[in-house]
Structure formats: structure tokens, C-alpha cells
CSV table of C-alpha atoms in Angstrom, one decimal:
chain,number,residue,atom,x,y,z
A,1,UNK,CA,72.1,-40.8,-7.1
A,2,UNK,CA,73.7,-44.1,-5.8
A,3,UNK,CA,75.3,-46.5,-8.4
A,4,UNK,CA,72.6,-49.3,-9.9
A,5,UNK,CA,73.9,-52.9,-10.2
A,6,UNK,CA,72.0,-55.4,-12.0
A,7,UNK,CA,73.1,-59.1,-10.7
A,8,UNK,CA,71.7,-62.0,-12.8
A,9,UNK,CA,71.9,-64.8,-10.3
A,10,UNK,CA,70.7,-68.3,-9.5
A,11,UNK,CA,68.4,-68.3,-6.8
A,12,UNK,CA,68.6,-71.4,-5.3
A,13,UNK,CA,72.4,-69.9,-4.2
A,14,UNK,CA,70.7,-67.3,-2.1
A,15,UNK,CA,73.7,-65.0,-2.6
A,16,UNK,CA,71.8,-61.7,-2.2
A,17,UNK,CA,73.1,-60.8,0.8
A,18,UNK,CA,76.8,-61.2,0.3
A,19,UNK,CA,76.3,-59.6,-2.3
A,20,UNK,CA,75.1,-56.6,-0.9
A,21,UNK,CA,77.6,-56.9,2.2
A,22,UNK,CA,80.6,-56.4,-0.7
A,23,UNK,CA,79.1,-54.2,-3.4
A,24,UNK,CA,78.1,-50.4,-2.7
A,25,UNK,CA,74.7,-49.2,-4.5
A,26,UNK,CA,71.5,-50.1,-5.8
A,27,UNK,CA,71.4,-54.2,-6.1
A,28,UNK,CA,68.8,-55.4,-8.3
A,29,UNK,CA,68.5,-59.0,-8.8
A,30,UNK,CA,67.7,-60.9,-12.0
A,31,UNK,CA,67.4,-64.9,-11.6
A,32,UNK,CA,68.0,-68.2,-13.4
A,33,UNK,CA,68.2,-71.5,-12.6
A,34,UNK,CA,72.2,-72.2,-12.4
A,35,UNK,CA,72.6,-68.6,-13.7
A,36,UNK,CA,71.8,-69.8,-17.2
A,37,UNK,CA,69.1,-67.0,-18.9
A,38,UNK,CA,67.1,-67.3,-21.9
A,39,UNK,CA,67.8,-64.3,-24.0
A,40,UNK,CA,66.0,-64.9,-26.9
A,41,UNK,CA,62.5,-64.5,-25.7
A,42,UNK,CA,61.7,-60.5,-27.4
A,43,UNK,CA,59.3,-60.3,-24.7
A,44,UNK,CA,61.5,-61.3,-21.8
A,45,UNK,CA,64.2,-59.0,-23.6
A,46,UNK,CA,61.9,-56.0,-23.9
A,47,UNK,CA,61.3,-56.1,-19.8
A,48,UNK,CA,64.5,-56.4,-19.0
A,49,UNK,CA,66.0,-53.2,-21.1
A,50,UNK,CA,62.9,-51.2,-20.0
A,51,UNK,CA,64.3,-52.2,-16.6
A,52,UNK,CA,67.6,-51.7,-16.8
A,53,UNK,CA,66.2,-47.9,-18.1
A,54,UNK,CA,63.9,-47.6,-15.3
A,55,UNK,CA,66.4,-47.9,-12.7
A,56,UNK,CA,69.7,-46.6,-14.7
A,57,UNK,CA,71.4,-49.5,-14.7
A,58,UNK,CA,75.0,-49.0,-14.7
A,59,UNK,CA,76.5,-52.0,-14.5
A,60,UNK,CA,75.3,-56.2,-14.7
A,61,UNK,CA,77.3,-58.6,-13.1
A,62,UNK,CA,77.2,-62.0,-14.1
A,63,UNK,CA,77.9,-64.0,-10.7
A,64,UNK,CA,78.3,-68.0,-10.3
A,65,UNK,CA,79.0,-69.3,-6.9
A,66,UNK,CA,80.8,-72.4,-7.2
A,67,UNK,CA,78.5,-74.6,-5.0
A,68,UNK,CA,75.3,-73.9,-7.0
A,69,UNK,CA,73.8,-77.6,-7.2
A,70,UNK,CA,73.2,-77.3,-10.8
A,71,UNK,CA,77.0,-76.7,-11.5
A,72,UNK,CA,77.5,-79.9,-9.1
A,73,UNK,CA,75.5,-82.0,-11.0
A,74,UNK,CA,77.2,-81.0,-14.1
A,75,UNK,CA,80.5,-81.4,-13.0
A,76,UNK,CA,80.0,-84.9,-10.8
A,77,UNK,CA,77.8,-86.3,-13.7
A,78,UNK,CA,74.9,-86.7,-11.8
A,79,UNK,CA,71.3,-87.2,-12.8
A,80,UNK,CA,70.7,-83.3,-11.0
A,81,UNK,CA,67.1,-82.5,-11.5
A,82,UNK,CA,67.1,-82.4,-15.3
A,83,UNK,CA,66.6,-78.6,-15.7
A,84,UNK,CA,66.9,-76.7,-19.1
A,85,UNK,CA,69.7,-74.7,-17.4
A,86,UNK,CA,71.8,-77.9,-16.6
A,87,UNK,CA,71.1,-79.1,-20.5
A,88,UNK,CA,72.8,-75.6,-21.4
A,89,UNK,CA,75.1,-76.2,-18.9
A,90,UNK,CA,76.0,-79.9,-19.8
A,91,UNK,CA,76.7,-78.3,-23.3
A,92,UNK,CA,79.1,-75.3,-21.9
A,93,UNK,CA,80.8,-78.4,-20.3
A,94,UNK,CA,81.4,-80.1,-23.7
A,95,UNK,CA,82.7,-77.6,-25.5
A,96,UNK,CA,84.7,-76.8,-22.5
A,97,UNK,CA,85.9,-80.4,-21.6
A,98,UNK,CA,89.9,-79.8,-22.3
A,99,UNK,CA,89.9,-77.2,-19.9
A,100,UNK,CA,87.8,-78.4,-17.3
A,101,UNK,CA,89.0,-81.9,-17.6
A,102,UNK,CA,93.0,-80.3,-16.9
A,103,UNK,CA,92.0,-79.8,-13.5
A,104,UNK,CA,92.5,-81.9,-10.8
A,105,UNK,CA,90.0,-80.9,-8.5
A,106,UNK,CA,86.4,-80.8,-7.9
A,107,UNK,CA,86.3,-77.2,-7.0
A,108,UNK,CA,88.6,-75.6,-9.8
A,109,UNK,CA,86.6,-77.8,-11.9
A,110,UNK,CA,83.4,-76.3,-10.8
A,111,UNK,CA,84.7,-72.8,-10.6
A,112,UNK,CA,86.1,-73.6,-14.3
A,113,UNK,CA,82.7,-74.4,-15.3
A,114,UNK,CA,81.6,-71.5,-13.8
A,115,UNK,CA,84.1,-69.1,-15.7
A,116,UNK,CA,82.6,-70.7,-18.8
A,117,UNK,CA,79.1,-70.1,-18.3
A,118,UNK,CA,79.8,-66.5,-17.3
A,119,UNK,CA,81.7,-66.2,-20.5
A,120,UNK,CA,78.8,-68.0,-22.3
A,121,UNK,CA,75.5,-65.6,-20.7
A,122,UNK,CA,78.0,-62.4,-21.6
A,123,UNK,CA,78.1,-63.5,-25.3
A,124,UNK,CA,74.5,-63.7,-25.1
A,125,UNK,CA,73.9,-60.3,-23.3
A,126,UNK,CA,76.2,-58.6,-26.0
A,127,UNK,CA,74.4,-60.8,-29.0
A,128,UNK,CA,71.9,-58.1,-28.0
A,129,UNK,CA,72.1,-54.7,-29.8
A,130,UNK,CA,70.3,-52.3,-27.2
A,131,UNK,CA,72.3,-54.0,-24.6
A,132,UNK,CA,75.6,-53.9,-26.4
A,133,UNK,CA,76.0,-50.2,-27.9
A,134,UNK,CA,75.0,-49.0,-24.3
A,135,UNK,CA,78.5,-51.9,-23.2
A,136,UNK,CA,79.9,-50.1,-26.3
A,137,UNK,CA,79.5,-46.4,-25.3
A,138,UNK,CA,80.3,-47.4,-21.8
A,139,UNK,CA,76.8,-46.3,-20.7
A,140,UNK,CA,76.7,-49.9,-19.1
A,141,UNK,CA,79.6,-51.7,-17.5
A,142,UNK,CA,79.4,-56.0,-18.4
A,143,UNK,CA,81.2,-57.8,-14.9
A,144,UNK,CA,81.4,-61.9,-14.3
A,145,UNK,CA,81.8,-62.6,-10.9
A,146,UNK,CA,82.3,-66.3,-9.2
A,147,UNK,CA,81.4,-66.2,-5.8
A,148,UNK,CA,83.5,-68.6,-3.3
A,149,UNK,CA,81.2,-69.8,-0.5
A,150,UNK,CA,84.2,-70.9,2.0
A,151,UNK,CA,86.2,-67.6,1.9
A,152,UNK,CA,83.1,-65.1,1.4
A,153,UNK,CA,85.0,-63.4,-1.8
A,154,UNK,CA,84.0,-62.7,-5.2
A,155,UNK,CA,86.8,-63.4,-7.8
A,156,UNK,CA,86.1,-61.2,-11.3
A,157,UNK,CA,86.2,-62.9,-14.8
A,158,UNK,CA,87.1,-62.0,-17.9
A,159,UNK,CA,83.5,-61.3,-20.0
């Protein structure tokens, strides 16, 4: 049976396909606007562990590519399209400023944002108990990925 990968993504990146050109396996794609999912919602919850059952899951990877427009908007303080993921994302920001703000340049401030909101959706994924025991028993591997448009490479993050 070939490895299952689930990769929560932001679909307006349209990173499916490089990610399928560098990772081996089953790909199954979960998306949210700027990579920024609601994992609160029992319902929403329920689906997505009966999922990741369905399809033996082995692994979900967290990926945020750098360009994503809502990450732009967050980091170039524009008016963006004034999504619920770039209010989350405005808040990762601020409680992130120091470090973003130490960088210099658009990009590692964007990919530093990035890093943060990966950090930020694993918290969430392992707030959730059926999720984290399988983490736990390493019956399900957690990954963050940030995905660099210019050089085609995926860089892992600490989750």
C-alpha cells in the first residue's frame, strides 16, 4: 500500500502539482484560504478524522508558499480582500511582529510569516485529541512545509 499524505493547502497557490512532482504517495489535499483552517467546527473535525481513517493517513503536511496573496497582504499592509484567514493572519503577525519586523526583506518576511502560521495551524491540529494521540503514538507524522515558488523547493519547519 503506497504512503497517504494529507496536505492542508491554500488554493488560490495552486501548488498541487509540485507537490506531487517532489513527494512520493498518495496526496490528498485539504484547503483554506492562506492556509489558515477552522478547527473548531465538531462537524468539520468529525469529516476530516473519518478521512484521515478512510484513506490511512500517515502523514499531514502543513505547506505555505511564500507568494500566497493573502500572506502579501499581510506582510505589505495592504487592504487584501478582507478574508477571515488574513484577520487570523494579521493576528499571527502581531504576536509575531519582533521577529518578522528583524528582517530586512520582503520575502524572509513573508516566509517568516509563513513559519508562524504553520506553527500556529499545528498547535491547533494537536489541540485536537484524536489527532494528537495518533501524532503521539506516531500513527500520524505532523510536517510544515514552505514552498519557495522561484527555486521549486520545499523547506521543512519546525511544528
Amino acid at each position: 500500500m503506497k504512503r497517504a499524505s494529507l496536505f492542508l493547502i491554500c488554493p488560490d497557490c495552486c501548488i498541487e502539482n509540485p507537490i506531487q512532482q517532489h513527494f512520493k504517495g498518495e496526496s490528498y489535499f485539504l484547503t483554506a484560504l492562506g492556509s489558515v483552517f477552522n478547527l473548531s467546527d465538531e462537524n468539520y473535525l468529525e469529516t476530516i478524522t473519518e478521512f484521515i481513517k478512510l484513506h490511512n493517513i500517515e502523514e499531514i503536511i502543513i505547506v505555505n508558499d511564500c507568494s500566497c496573496r493573502f500572506i502579501q497582504s499581510v506582510i505589505c499592509n495592504e487592504k487584501g480582500f478582507q478574508t477571515k484567514a488574513e484577520e487570523i493572519l494579521k493576528i499571527i503577525h502581531l504576536s509575531g511582529v519582533l521577529e518578522i519586523t528583524s528582517e530586512s526583506h520582503a520575502y524572509k518576511k513573508a516566509y517568516k510569516l509563513a513559519e508562524l502560521n504553520i506553527q500556529h495551524q499545528a498547535h491547533a491540529i494537536k489541540e485536537i485529541d484524536a489527532l494528537n494521540n495518533k501524532i503521539q503514538k506516531n500513527e500520524i507524522r505532523l510536517k510544515g512545509l514552505i514552498y519557495e515558488r522561484a527555486s521549486d523547493s520545499f523547506f521543512e519547519v519546525a511544528v
